[in-house]
Amino acid sequence: MFKELDPLLHSELRLAIISLLVGATEAEFKELKEKTGATAGNLSVQVQKLSDAEYIQVEKTFRGKYPLTTCKITKQGLKAFDNYVEALKDYLKPKS
Amino acid sequence: MEEKVISPAESLQIIEKMLAETRNRFYNNGFAFLFWGLLIILTCITSYSVRLLGYAGIDGYIWGISIAVGIIATAVYFMGIAPKQRKFTRLDSINGKVWIAYGISYIVLMYLCSYYSLFAPPFIYCLLGLGMFATAGIYRFWSLYAGAVVFWLGAVLCTLIKQDASQFLLTIALMFLGYLVPGYILWKKAKREAHV
């Protein structure tokens, strides 16, 4: 029986966000938008969902006069990602 | 990239693509290589000068104090100063462990060389080559691979020259070519990519 894929991560944009943050540990909103190609509005919504689940931490500061939003992956987020990848392996195993 | 149903194969593609985006990010500004390269060169010059003045006996103290100062300064930088200035990734963390392992191996090596009365530098260069190669593999940065080769060649060269002041010159040359040059190239790249 296959393990269920975390529905929060099994989404194109949210998975892209988490994968980027796994590699980079933290990234600015602007970079997430550039790398994922998402609209600002949709990215905000998905970032909020991940933040509500405590998979990522969102920090709002200022760089000079301009607001700066930085997203950082949490331990919970890393664990969720690892579990997702483990579950994914079962789906991708060649059928014998 | 909008919300849509994705297959497991597509999930894997997304993960691979996004991880690849971050693989080339450099958060390592080469500080450790620049600092240690300069420190060892200065220590060599000091040790050589002290020998010329006829105080060869305090050589061990000079090196001991220099290495201790280096370790403390490195710890202060990476635990106190650097986290406020730049981001650290998991790759940085893995790289840190490589050099902690080097430090512990260095201490054990010093004891072994002292116990067996062995000339330590070639073994130190071998260890440095290993450390540089591992770091090069982590960051996939060519100048660090070159640094590793420099140290390995240096270890062999040690056996071809006399165990006198020539060894200091060799150490200075190795620190310059194996540490300072790769560290400088790494620092320039990191500055260019504004990750420091």
PDB file of C-alpha atoms in Angstrom:
ATOM      1  CA  MET A   1       0.000   0.000   0.000  1.00  0.00           C
ATOM      2  CA  PHE A   2       1.460   3.399  -0.994  1.00  0.00           C
ATOM      3  CA  LYS A   3       1.947   6.069   1.659  1.00  0.00           C
ATOM      4  CA  GLU A   4      -0.229   9.110   1.140  1.00  0.00           C
ATOM      5  CA  LEU A   5       1.546  12.112  -0.350  1.00  0.00           C
ATOM      6  CA  ASP A   6       1.242  15.154   1.897  1.00  0.00           C
ATOM      7  CA  PRO A   7      -1.531  17.158   0.195  1.00  0.00           C
ATOM      8  CA  LEU A   8       0.072  20.402   1.370  1.00  0.00           C
ATOM      9  CA  LEU A   9       3.254  19.596  -0.547  1.00  0.00           C
ATOM     10  CA  HIS A  10       1.608  17.754  -3.419  1.00  0.00           C
ATOM     11  CA  SER A  11       0.923  20.964  -5.284  1.00  0.00           C
ATOM     12  CA  GLU A  12       3.093  22.368  -8.044  1.00  0.00           C
ATOM     13  CA  LEU A  13       3.805  25.776  -6.518  1.00  0.00           C
ATOM     14  CA  ARG A  14       4.003  24.772  -2.863  1.00  0.00           C
ATOM     15  CA  LEU A  15       6.366  21.909  -3.719  1.00  0.00           C
ATOM     16  CA  ALA A  16       8.526  24.308  -5.728  1.00  0.00           C
ATOM     17  CA  ILE A  17       8.652  26.752  -2.796  1.00  0.00           C
ATOM     18  CA  ILE A  18       9.588  24.084  -0.281  1.00  0.00           C
ATOM     19  CA  SER A  19      12.183  22.525  -2.617  1.00  0.00           C
ATOM     20  CA  LEU A  20      13.837  25.910  -3.148  1.00  0.00           C
ATOM     21  CA  LEU A  21      13.940  26.525   0.581  1.00  0.00           C
ATOM     22  CA  VAL A  22      15.326  23.035   1.256  1.00  0.00           C
ATOM     23  CA  GLY A  23      18.224  23.884  -1.030  1.00  0.00           C
ATOM     24  CA  ALA A  24      18.697  27.495   0.009  1.00  0.00           C
ATOM     25  CA  THR A  25      17.488  27.361   3.654  1.00  0.00           C
ATOM     26  CA  GLU A  26      15.979  30.818   3.182  1.00  0.00           C
ATOM     27  CA  ALA A  27      15.032  33.016   0.252  1.00  0.00           C
ATOM     28  CA  GLU A  28      13.425  36.382  -0.352  1.00  0.00           C
ATOM     29  CA  PHE A  29       9.892  36.585  -1.719  1.00  0.00           C
ATOM     30  CA  LYS A  30      11.252  38.219  -4.861  1.00  0.00           C
ATOM     31  CA  GLU A  31      13.561  35.288  -5.530  1.00  0.00           C
ATOM     32  CA  LEU A  32      10.783  32.750  -4.936  1.00  0.00           C
ATOM     33  CA  LYS A  33       8.643  34.652  -7.444  1.00  0.00           C
ATOM     34  CA  GLU A  34      11.434  34.709 -10.042  1.00  0.00           C
ATOM     35  CA  LYS A  35      12.363  31.054  -9.656  1.00  0.00           C
ATOM     36  CA  THR A  36       8.808  29.696  -9.580  1.00  0.00           C
ATOM     37  CA  GLY A  37       7.381  32.038 -12.186  1.00  0.00           C
ATOM     38  CA  ALA A  38       4.286  32.499 -10.051  1.00  0.00           C
ATOM     39  CA  THR A  39       2.269  35.671  -9.730  1.00  0.00           C
ATOM     40  CA  ALA A  40       2.786  37.672  -6.547  1.00  0.00           C
ATOM     41  CA  GLY A  41      -0.791  37.061  -5.439  1.00  0.00           C
ATOM     42  CA  ASN A  42      -0.731  33.293  -5.902  1.00  0.00           C
ATOM     43  CA  LEU A  43       2.731  33.041  -4.324  1.00  0.00           C
ATOM     44  CA  SER A  44       1.496  34.983  -1.275  1.00  0.00           C
ATOM     45  CA  VAL A  45      -1.437  32.619  -0.848  1.00  0.00           C
ATOM     46  CA  GLN A  46       0.718  29.479  -1.076  1.00  0.00           C
ATOM     47  CA  VAL A  47       3.416  30.931   1.206  1.00  0.00           C
ATOM     48  CA  GLN A  48       0.697  31.686   3.768  1.00  0.00           C
ATOM     49  CA  LYS A  49      -0.601  28.096   3.586  1.00  0.00           C
ATOM     50  CA  LEU A  50       2.897  26.744   4.186  1.00  0.00           C
ATOM     51  CA  SER A  51       3.426  29.220   6.992  1.00  0.00           C
ATOM     52  CA  ASP A  52       0.119  28.285   8.651  1.00  0.00           C
ATOM     53  CA  ALA A  53       1.268  24.654   8.620  1.00  0.00           C
ATOM     54  CA  GLU A  54       4.587  25.823  10.144  1.00  0.00           C
ATOM     55  CA  TYR A  55       6.541  24.334   7.253  1.00  0.00           C
ATOM     56  CA  ILE A  56       8.124  27.715   6.645  1.00  0.00           C
ATOM     57  CA  GLN A  57       8.726  30.863   8.659  1.00  0.00           C
ATOM     58  CA  VAL A  58       7.948  34.223   7.093  1.00  0.00           C
ATOM     59  CA  GLU A  59       9.879  37.260   8.254  1.00  0.00           C
ATOM     60  CA  LYS A  60       8.881  40.772   7.229  1.00  0.00           C
ATOM     61  CA  THR A  61      11.573  43.410   7.590  1.00  0.00           C
ATOM     62  CA  PHE A  62      12.826  46.428   5.703  1.00  0.00           C
ATOM     63  CA  ARG A  63      15.790  46.921   3.424  1.00  0.00           C
ATOM     64  CA  GLY A  64      16.223  50.648   3.575  1.00  0.00           C
ATOM     65  CA  LYS A  65      12.771  52.050   2.907  1.00  0.00           C
ATOM     66  CA  TYR A  66      11.482  48.974   1.102  1.00  0.00           C
ATOM     67  CA  PRO A  67       9.634  46.070   2.716  1.00  0.00           C
ATOM     68  CA  LEU A  68      11.431  42.745   2.538  1.00  0.00           C
ATOM     69  CA  THR A  69       9.764  39.372   3.004  1.00  0.00           C
ATOM     70  CA  THR A  70      12.057  36.427   3.672  1.00  0.00           C
ATOM     71  CA  CYS A  71      10.915  32.825   3.864  1.00  0.00           C
ATOM     72  CA  LYS A  72      12.874  30.242   5.784  1.00  0.00           C
ATOM     73  CA  ILE A  73      12.233  26.521   6.005  1.00  0.00           C
ATOM     74  CA  THR A  74      11.528  25.134   9.484  1.00  0.00           C
ATOM     75  CA  LYS A  75      12.550  21.785  10.992  1.00  0.00           C
ATOM     76  CA  GLN A  76       8.952  20.681  10.552  1.00  0.00           C
ATOM     77  CA  GLY A  77       9.091  21.703   6.906  1.00  0.00           C
ATOM     78  CA  LEU A  78      12.315  19.764   6.362  1.00  0.00           C
ATOM     79  CA  LYS A  79      10.790  16.680   7.977  1.00  0.00           C
ATOM     80  CA  ALA A  80       7.632  17.029   5.876  1.00  0.00           C
ATOM     81  CA  PHE A  81       9.763  17.323   2.744  1.00  0.00           C
ATOM     82  CA  ASP A  82      11.797  14.230   3.677  1.00  0.00           C
ATOM     83  CA  ASN A  83       8.587  12.277   4.333  1.00  0.00           C
ATOM     84  CA  TYR A  84       7.151  13.463   1.022  1.00  0.00           C
ATOM     85  CA  VAL A  85      10.264  12.335  -0.874  1.00  0.00           C
ATOM     86  CA  GLU A  86      10.187   8.946   0.890  1.00  0.00           C
ATOM     87  CA  ALA A  87       6.535   8.481  -0.026  1.00  0.00           C
ATOM     88  CA  LEU A  88       7.282   9.595  -3.591  1.00  0.00           C
ATOM     89  CA  LYS A  89       9.854   6.832  -3.982  1.00  0.00           C
ATOM     90  CA  ASP A  90       7.138   4.191  -3.664  1.00  0.00           C
ATOM     91  CA  TYR A  91       5.186   5.764  -6.507  1.00  0.00           C
ATOM     92  CA  LEU A  92       8.239   5.996  -8.707  1.00  0.00           C
ATOM     93  CA  LYS A  93       9.547   2.463  -8.114  1.00  0.00           C
ATOM     94  CA  PRO A  94       9.368   0.435 -11.324  1.00  0.00           C
ATOM     95  CA  LYS A  95       6.552  -2.070 -11.181  1.00  0.00           C
ATOM     96  CA  SER A  96       7.930  -5.641 -10.942  1.00  0.00           C
TER      97      SER A  96
ATOM     98  CA  MET B   1       3.254  28.024 -12.011  1.00  0.00           C
ATOM     99  CA  GLU B   2      -0.329  27.650 -10.868  1.00  0.00           C
ATOM    100  CA  GLU B   3      -2.186  25.105  -8.745  1.00  0.00           C
ATOM    101  CA  LYS B   4      -2.753  21.982 -10.816  1.00  0.00           C
ATOM    102  CA  VAL B   5      -2.798  18.253 -10.228  1.00  0.00           C
ATOM    103  CA  ILE B   6       0.704  16.845 -10.575  1.00  0.00           C
ATOM    104  CA  SER B   7       1.878  13.282 -10.997  1.00  0.00           C
ATOM    105  CA  PRO B   8       4.646  11.756  -8.839  1.00  0.00           C
ATOM    106  CA  ALA B   9       7.022  11.994 -11.802  1.00  0.00           C
ATOM    107  CA  GLU B  10       6.222  15.694 -12.173  1.00  0.00           C
ATOM    108  CA  SER B  11       6.780  16.143  -8.428  1.00  0.00           C
ATOM    109  CA  LEU B  12      10.254  14.707  -8.817  1.00  0.00           C
ATOM    110  CA  GLN B  13      10.975  17.010 -11.747  1.00  0.00           C
ATOM    111  CA  ILE B  14       9.908  20.045  -9.722  1.00  0.00           C
ATOM    112  CA  ILE B  15      12.097  19.026  -6.781  1.00  0.00           C
ATOM    113  CA  GLU B  16      15.116  18.391  -9.012  1.00  0.00           C
ATOM    114  CA  LYS B  17      14.662  21.659 -10.877  1.00  0.00           C
ATOM    115  CA  MET B  18      14.327  23.773  -7.746  1.00  0.00           C
ATOM    116  CA  LEU B  19      17.244  22.092  -5.978  1.00  0.00           C
ATOM    117  CA  ALA B  20      19.384  22.642  -9.084  1.00  0.00           C
ATOM    118  CA  GLU B  21      18.506  26.356  -8.872  1.00  0.00           C
ATOM    119  CA  THR B  22      20.104  26.557  -5.461  1.00  0.00           C
ATOM    120  CA  ARG B  23      23.053  24.263  -6.094  1.00  0.00           C
ATOM    121  CA  ASN B  24      25.139  27.004  -7.693  1.00  0.00           C
ATOM    122  CA  ARG B  25      24.477  29.541  -4.972  1.00  0.00           C
ATOM    123  CA  PHE B  26      27.584  30.515  -3.141  1.00  0.00           C
ATOM    124  CA  TYR B  27      27.288  31.573   0.435  1.00  0.00           C
ATOM    125  CA  ASN B  28      30.923  30.733   1.120  1.00  0.00           C
ATOM    126  CA  ASN B  29      32.868  33.989   0.853  1.00  0.00           C
ATOM    127  CA  GLY B  30      36.283  32.317   1.149  1.00  0.00           C
ATOM    128  CA  PHE B  31      36.977  33.960   4.532  1.00  0.00           C
ATOM    129  CA  ALA B  32      38.419  30.800   6.089  1.00  0.00           C
ATOM    130  CA  PHE B  33      40.860  30.214   3.227  1.00  0.00           C
ATOM    131  CA  LEU B  34      41.992  33.855   3.133  1.00  0.00           C
ATOM    132  CA  PHE B  35      42.356  34.078   6.909  1.00  0.00           C
ATOM    133  CA  TRP B  36      44.201  30.804   7.401  1.00  0.00           C
ATOM    134  CA  GLY B  37      46.381  31.339   4.351  1.00  0.00           C
ATOM    135  CA  LEU B  38      47.544  34.707   5.698  1.00  0.00           C
ATOM    136  CA  LEU B  39      47.885  33.420   9.257  1.00  0.00           C
ATOM    137  CA  ILE B  40      50.095  30.485   8.283  1.00  0.00           C
ATOM    138  CA  ILE B  41      52.235  32.677   5.999  1.00  0.00           C
ATOM    139  CA  LEU B  42      52.743  35.185   8.832  1.00  0.00           C
ATOM    140  CA  THR B  43      53.539  32.361  11.229  1.00  0.00           C
ATOM    141  CA  CYS B  44      56.108  30.946   8.794  1.00  0.00           C
ATOM    142  CA  ILE B  45      57.771  34.347   8.497  1.00  0.00           C
ATOM    143  CA  THR B  46      57.781  34.782  12.280  1.00  0.00           C
ATOM    144  CA  SER B  47      59.132  31.287  12.874  1.00  0.00           C
ATOM    145  CA  TYR B  48      61.856  31.746  10.263  1.00  0.00           C
ATOM    146  CA  SER B  49      62.828  35.147  11.698  1.00  0.00           C
ATOM    147  CA  VAL B  50      62.983  33.735  15.204  1.00  0.00           C
ATOM    148  CA  ARG B  51      65.258  30.919  13.993  1.00  0.00           C
ATOM    149  CA  LEU B  52      67.556  33.435  12.305  1.00  0.00           C
ATOM    150  CA  LEU B  53      67.793  35.307  15.607  1.00  0.00           C
ATOM    151  CA  GLY B  54      68.863  32.061  17.291  1.00  0.00           C
ATOM    152  CA  TYR B  55      65.673  31.198  19.177  1.00  0.00           C
ATOM    153  CA  ALA B  56      64.747  27.997  17.327  1.00  0.00           C
ATOM    154  CA  GLY B  57      63.527  26.413  20.567  1.00  0.00           C
ATOM    155  CA  ILE B  58      60.385  28.541  20.746  1.00  0.00           C
ATOM    156  CA  ASP B  59      59.218  27.421  17.300  1.00  0.00           C
ATOM    157  CA  GLY B  60      56.648  25.051  18.802  1.00  0.00           C
ATOM    158  CA  TYR B  61      55.151  27.823  20.939  1.00  0.00           C
ATOM    159  CA  ILE B  62      54.839  30.152  17.950  1.00  0.00           C
ATOM    160  CA  TRP B  63      52.945  27.550  15.958  1.00  0.00           C
ATOM    161  CA  GLY B  64      50.847  26.484  18.930  1.00  0.00           C
ATOM    162  CA  ILE B  65      49.783  30.045  19.733  1.00  0.00           C
ATOM    163  CA  SER B  66      49.157  30.817  16.063  1.00  0.00           C
ATOM    164  CA  ILE B  67      46.914  27.787  15.533  1.00  0.00           C
ATOM    165  CA  ALA B  68      45.052  28.449  18.798  1.00  0.00           C
ATOM    166  CA  VAL B  69      44.446  32.080  17.795  1.00  0.00           C
ATOM    167  CA  GLY B  70      43.317  30.891  14.374  1.00  0.00           C
ATOM    168  CA  ILE B  71      40.826  28.430  15.812  1.00  0.00           C
ATOM    169  CA  ILE B  72      39.381  31.018  18.210  1.00  0.00           C
ATOM    170  CA  ALA B  73      39.141  33.684  15.505  1.00  0.00           C
ATOM    171  CA  THR B  74      37.482  31.239  13.092  1.00  0.00           C
ATOM    172  CA  ALA B  75      34.980  30.157  15.742  1.00  0.00           C
ATOM    173  CA  VAL B  76      34.158  33.795  16.591  1.00  0.00           C
ATOM    174  CA  TYR B  77      33.661  34.602  12.916  1.00  0.00           C
ATOM    175  CA  PHE B  78      31.436  31.670  12.017  1.00  0.00           C
ATOM    176  CA  MET B  79      29.402  31.654  15.210  1.00  0.00           C
ATOM    177  CA  GLY B  80      29.165  35.361  15.899  1.00  0.00           C
ATOM    178  CA  ILE B  81      29.950  37.613  12.963  1.00  0.00           C
ATOM    179  CA  ALA B  82      29.059  35.704   9.795  1.00  0.00           C
ATOM    180  CA  PRO B  83      25.479  34.723  10.743  1.00  0.00           C
ATOM    181  CA  LYS B  84      24.610  38.447  10.989  1.00  0.00           C
ATOM    182  CA  GLN B  85      26.067  39.194   7.572  1.00  0.00           C
ATOM    183  CA  ARG B  86      25.118  36.301   5.363  1.00  0.00           C
ATOM    184  CA  LYS B  87      22.954  33.264   4.972  1.00  0.00           C
ATOM    185  CA  PHE B  88      24.124  29.704   5.582  1.00  0.00           C
ATOM    186  CA  THR B  89      22.840  26.726   3.654  1.00  0.00           C
ATOM    187  CA  ARG B  90      22.945  23.011   4.399  1.00  0.00           C
ATOM    188  CA  LEU B  91      25.979  22.854   2.105  1.00  0.00           C
ATOM    189  CA  ASP B  92      27.744  25.365   4.366  1.00  0.00           C
ATOM    190  CA  SER B  93      26.867  23.191   7.340  1.00  0.00           C
ATOM    191  CA  ILE B  94      28.252  20.065   5.649  1.00  0.00           C
ATOM    192  CA  ASN B  95      31.396  21.982   4.663  1.00  0.00           C
ATOM    193  CA  GLY B  96      31.808  23.148   8.244  1.00  0.00           C
ATOM    194  CA  LYS B  97      31.811  19.543   9.408  1.00  0.00           C
ATOM    195  CA  VAL B  98      34.539  18.681   6.896  1.00  0.00           C
ATOM    196  CA  TRP B  99      36.830  21.322   8.381  1.00  0.00           C
ATOM    197  CA  ILE B 100      35.967  20.432  11.957  1.00  0.00           C
ATOM    198  CA  ALA B 101      37.017  16.883  11.031  1.00  0.00           C
ATOM    199  CA  TYR B 102      40.210  18.334   9.560  1.00  0.00           C
ATOM    200  CA  GLY B 103      40.885  20.239  12.803  1.00  0.00           C
ATOM    201  CA  ILE B 104      40.417  17.142  14.952  1.00  0.00           C
ATOM    202  CA  SER B 105      42.548  15.064  12.571  1.00  0.00           C
ATOM    203  CA  TYR B 106      45.237  17.766  12.707  1.00  0.00           C
ATOM    204  CA  ILE B 107      45.399  17.576  16.496  1.00  0.00           C
ATOM    205  CA  VAL B 108      45.576  13.766  16.434  1.00  0.00           C
ATOM    206  CA  LEU B 109      48.230  13.951  13.701  1.00  0.00           C
ATOM    207  CA  MET B 110      50.364  16.350  15.780  1.00  0.00           C
ATOM    208  CA  TYR B 111      50.296  13.886  18.650  1.00  0.00           C
ATOM    209  CA  LEU B 112      51.184  10.943  16.384  1.00  0.00           C
ATOM    210  CA  CYS B 113      54.026  12.801  14.683  1.00  0.00           C
ATOM    211  CA  SER B 114      55.377  13.861  18.048  1.00  0.00           C
ATOM    212  CA  TYR B 115      55.124  10.302  19.390  1.00  0.00           C
ATOM    213  CA  TYR B 116      56.777   8.708  16.366  1.00  0.00           C
ATOM    214  CA  SER B 117      59.166  11.653  15.771  1.00  0.00           C
ATOM    215  CA  LEU B 118      57.884  12.219  12.262  1.00  0.00           C
ATOM    216  CA  PHE B 119      58.158  15.380  10.176  1.00  0.00           C
ATOM    217  CA  ALA B 120      54.565  16.594  10.160  1.00  0.00           C
ATOM    218  CA  PRO B 121      54.151  19.021   7.212  1.00  0.00           C
ATOM    219  CA  PRO B 122      53.686  16.499   4.369  1.00  0.00           C
ATOM    220  CA  PHE B 123      50.915  14.782   6.336  1.00  0.00           C
ATOM    221  CA  ILE B 124      49.304  18.143   7.080  1.00  0.00           C
ATOM    222  CA  TYR B 125      49.356  19.001   3.377  1.00  0.00           C
ATOM    223  CA  CYS B 126      47.781  15.638   2.600  1.00  0.00           C
ATOM    224  CA  LEU B 127      44.971  16.390   5.041  1.00  0.00           C
ATOM    225  CA  LEU B 128      44.580  19.872   3.599  1.00  0.00           C
ATOM    226  CA  GLY B 129      44.312  18.393   0.125  1.00  0.00           C
ATOM    227  CA  LEU B 130      41.549  16.118   1.363  1.00  0.00           C
ATOM    228  CA  GLY B 131      39.704  19.017   2.995  1.00  0.00           C
ATOM    229  CA  MET B 132      39.998  21.241  -0.064  1.00  0.00           C
ATOM    230  CA  PHE B 133      38.857  18.444  -2.371  1.00  0.00           C
ATOM    231  CA  ALA B 134      35.808  17.756  -0.202  1.00  0.00           C
ATOM    232  CA  THR B 135      34.951  21.474  -0.120  1.00  0.00           C
ATOM    233  CA  ALA B 136      35.441  21.667  -3.872  1.00  0.00           C
ATOM    234  CA  GLY B 137      33.026  18.777  -4.311  1.00  0.00           C
ATOM    235  CA  ILE B 138      30.461  20.409  -2.025  1.00  0.00           C
ATOM    236  CA  TYR B 139      30.536  23.784  -3.774  1.00  0.00           C
ATOM    237  CA  ARG B 140      31.599  22.418  -7.188  1.00  0.00           C
ATOM    238  CA  PHE B 141      34.119  25.218  -7.528  1.00  0.00           C
ATOM    239  CA  TRP B 142      37.137  24.620  -9.724  1.00  0.00           C
ATOM    240  CA  SER B 143      39.654  26.768  -7.860  1.00  0.00           C
ATOM    241  CA  LEU B 144      39.191  24.657  -4.735  1.00  0.00           C
ATOM    242  CA  TYR B 145      39.977  21.491  -6.720  1.00  0.00           C
ATOM    243  CA  ALA B 146      43.150  23.243  -7.899  1.00  0.00           C
ATOM    244  CA  GLY B 147      43.953  24.089  -4.261  1.00  0.00           C
ATOM    245  CA  ALA B 148      43.645  20.407  -3.339  1.00  0.00           C
ATOM    246  CA  VAL B 149      46.086  19.416  -6.081  1.00  0.00           C
ATOM    247  CA  VAL B 150      48.521  22.108  -4.911  1.00  0.00           C
ATOM    248  CA  PHE B 151      48.544  20.660  -1.399  1.00  0.00           C
ATOM    249  CA  TRP B 152      48.952  17.065  -2.585  1.00  0.00           C
ATOM    250  CA  LEU B 153      51.846  18.074  -4.826  1.00  0.00           C
ATOM    251  CA  GLY B 154      53.264  20.025  -1.906  1.00  0.00           C
ATOM    252  CA  ALA B 155      53.190  16.917   0.280  1.00  0.00           C
ATOM    253  CA  VAL B 156      55.317  15.103  -2.289  1.00  0.00           C
ATOM    254  CA  LEU B 157      57.625  18.110  -2.799  1.00  0.00           C
ATOM    255  CA  CYS B 158      58.356  18.066   0.943  1.00  0.00           C
ATOM    256  CA  THR B 159      60.282  14.847   0.443  1.00  0.00           C
ATOM    257  CA  LEU B 160      62.392  16.381  -2.310  1.00  0.00           C
ATOM    258  CA  ILE B 161      63.708  19.368  -0.376  1.00  0.00           C
ATOM    259  CA  LYS B 162      65.771  19.589   2.793  1.00  0.00           C
ATOM    260  CA  GLN B 163      64.136  19.854   6.192  1.00  0.00           C
ATOM    261  CA  ASP B 164      65.440  23.345   6.783  1.00  0.00           C
ATOM    262  CA  ALA B 165      64.351  26.892   5.974  1.00  0.00           C
ATOM    263  CA  SER B 166      63.355  25.711   2.482  1.00  0.00           C
ATOM    264  CA  GLN B 167      60.348  24.051   4.100  1.00  0.00           C
ATOM    265  CA  PHE B 168      59.105  27.472   5.261  1.00  0.00           C
ATOM    266  CA  LEU B 169      59.330  28.766   1.701  1.00  0.00           C
ATOM    267  CA  LEU B 170      57.405  25.729   0.487  1.00  0.00           C
ATOM    268  CA  THR B 171      54.727  26.281   3.145  1.00  0.00           C
ATOM    269  CA  ILE B 172      54.385  29.944   2.152  1.00  0.00           C
ATOM    270  CA  ALA B 173      54.086  28.992  -1.511  1.00  0.00           C
ATOM    271  CA  LEU B 174      51.490  26.308  -0.756  1.00  0.00           C
ATOM    272  CA  MET B 175      49.453  28.622   1.446  1.00  0.00           C
ATOM    273  CA  PHE B 176      49.501  31.257  -1.276  1.00  0.00           C
ATOM    274  CA  LEU B 177      48.612  28.936  -4.154  1.00  0.00           C
ATOM    275  CA  GLY B 178      46.489  26.418  -2.269  1.00  0.00           C
ATOM    276  CA  TYR B 179      44.568  28.702   0.090  1.00  0.00           C
ATOM    277  CA  LEU B 180      44.878  32.405  -0.768  1.00  0.00           C
ATOM    278  CA  VAL B 181      44.361  32.232  -4.510  1.00  0.00           C
ATOM    279  CA  PRO B 182      41.327  29.880  -4.389  1.00  0.00           C
ATOM    280  CA  GLY B 183      39.963  31.804  -1.396  1.00  0.00           C
ATOM    281  CA  TYR B 184      40.293  35.112  -3.253  1.00  0.00           C
ATOM    282  CA  ILE B 185      38.572  33.731  -6.362  1.00  0.00           C
ATOM    283  CA  LEU B 186      35.783  32.377  -4.158  1.00  0.00           C
ATOM    284  CA  TRP B 187      35.445  35.734  -2.378  1.00  0.00           C
ATOM    285  CA  LYS B 188      35.229  37.627  -5.696  1.00  0.00           C
ATOM    286  CA  LYS B 189      32.529  35.269  -6.961  1.00  0.00           C
ATOM    287  CA  ALA B 190      30.539  35.517  -3.753  1.00  0.00           C
ATOM    288  CA  LYS B 191      30.769  39.323  -3.824  1.00  0.00           C
ATOM    289  CA  ARG B 192      29.668  39.374  -7.441  1.00  0.00           C
ATOM    290  CA  GLU B 193      26.627  37.296  -6.629  1.00  0.00           C
ATOM    291  CA  ALA B 194      25.946  39.526  -3.614  1.00  0.00           C
ATOM    292  CA  HIS B 195      25.680  36.653  -1.191  1.00  0.00           C
ATOM    293  CA  VAL B 196      28.120  38.287   1.249  1.00  0.00           C
TER     294      VAL B 196
END
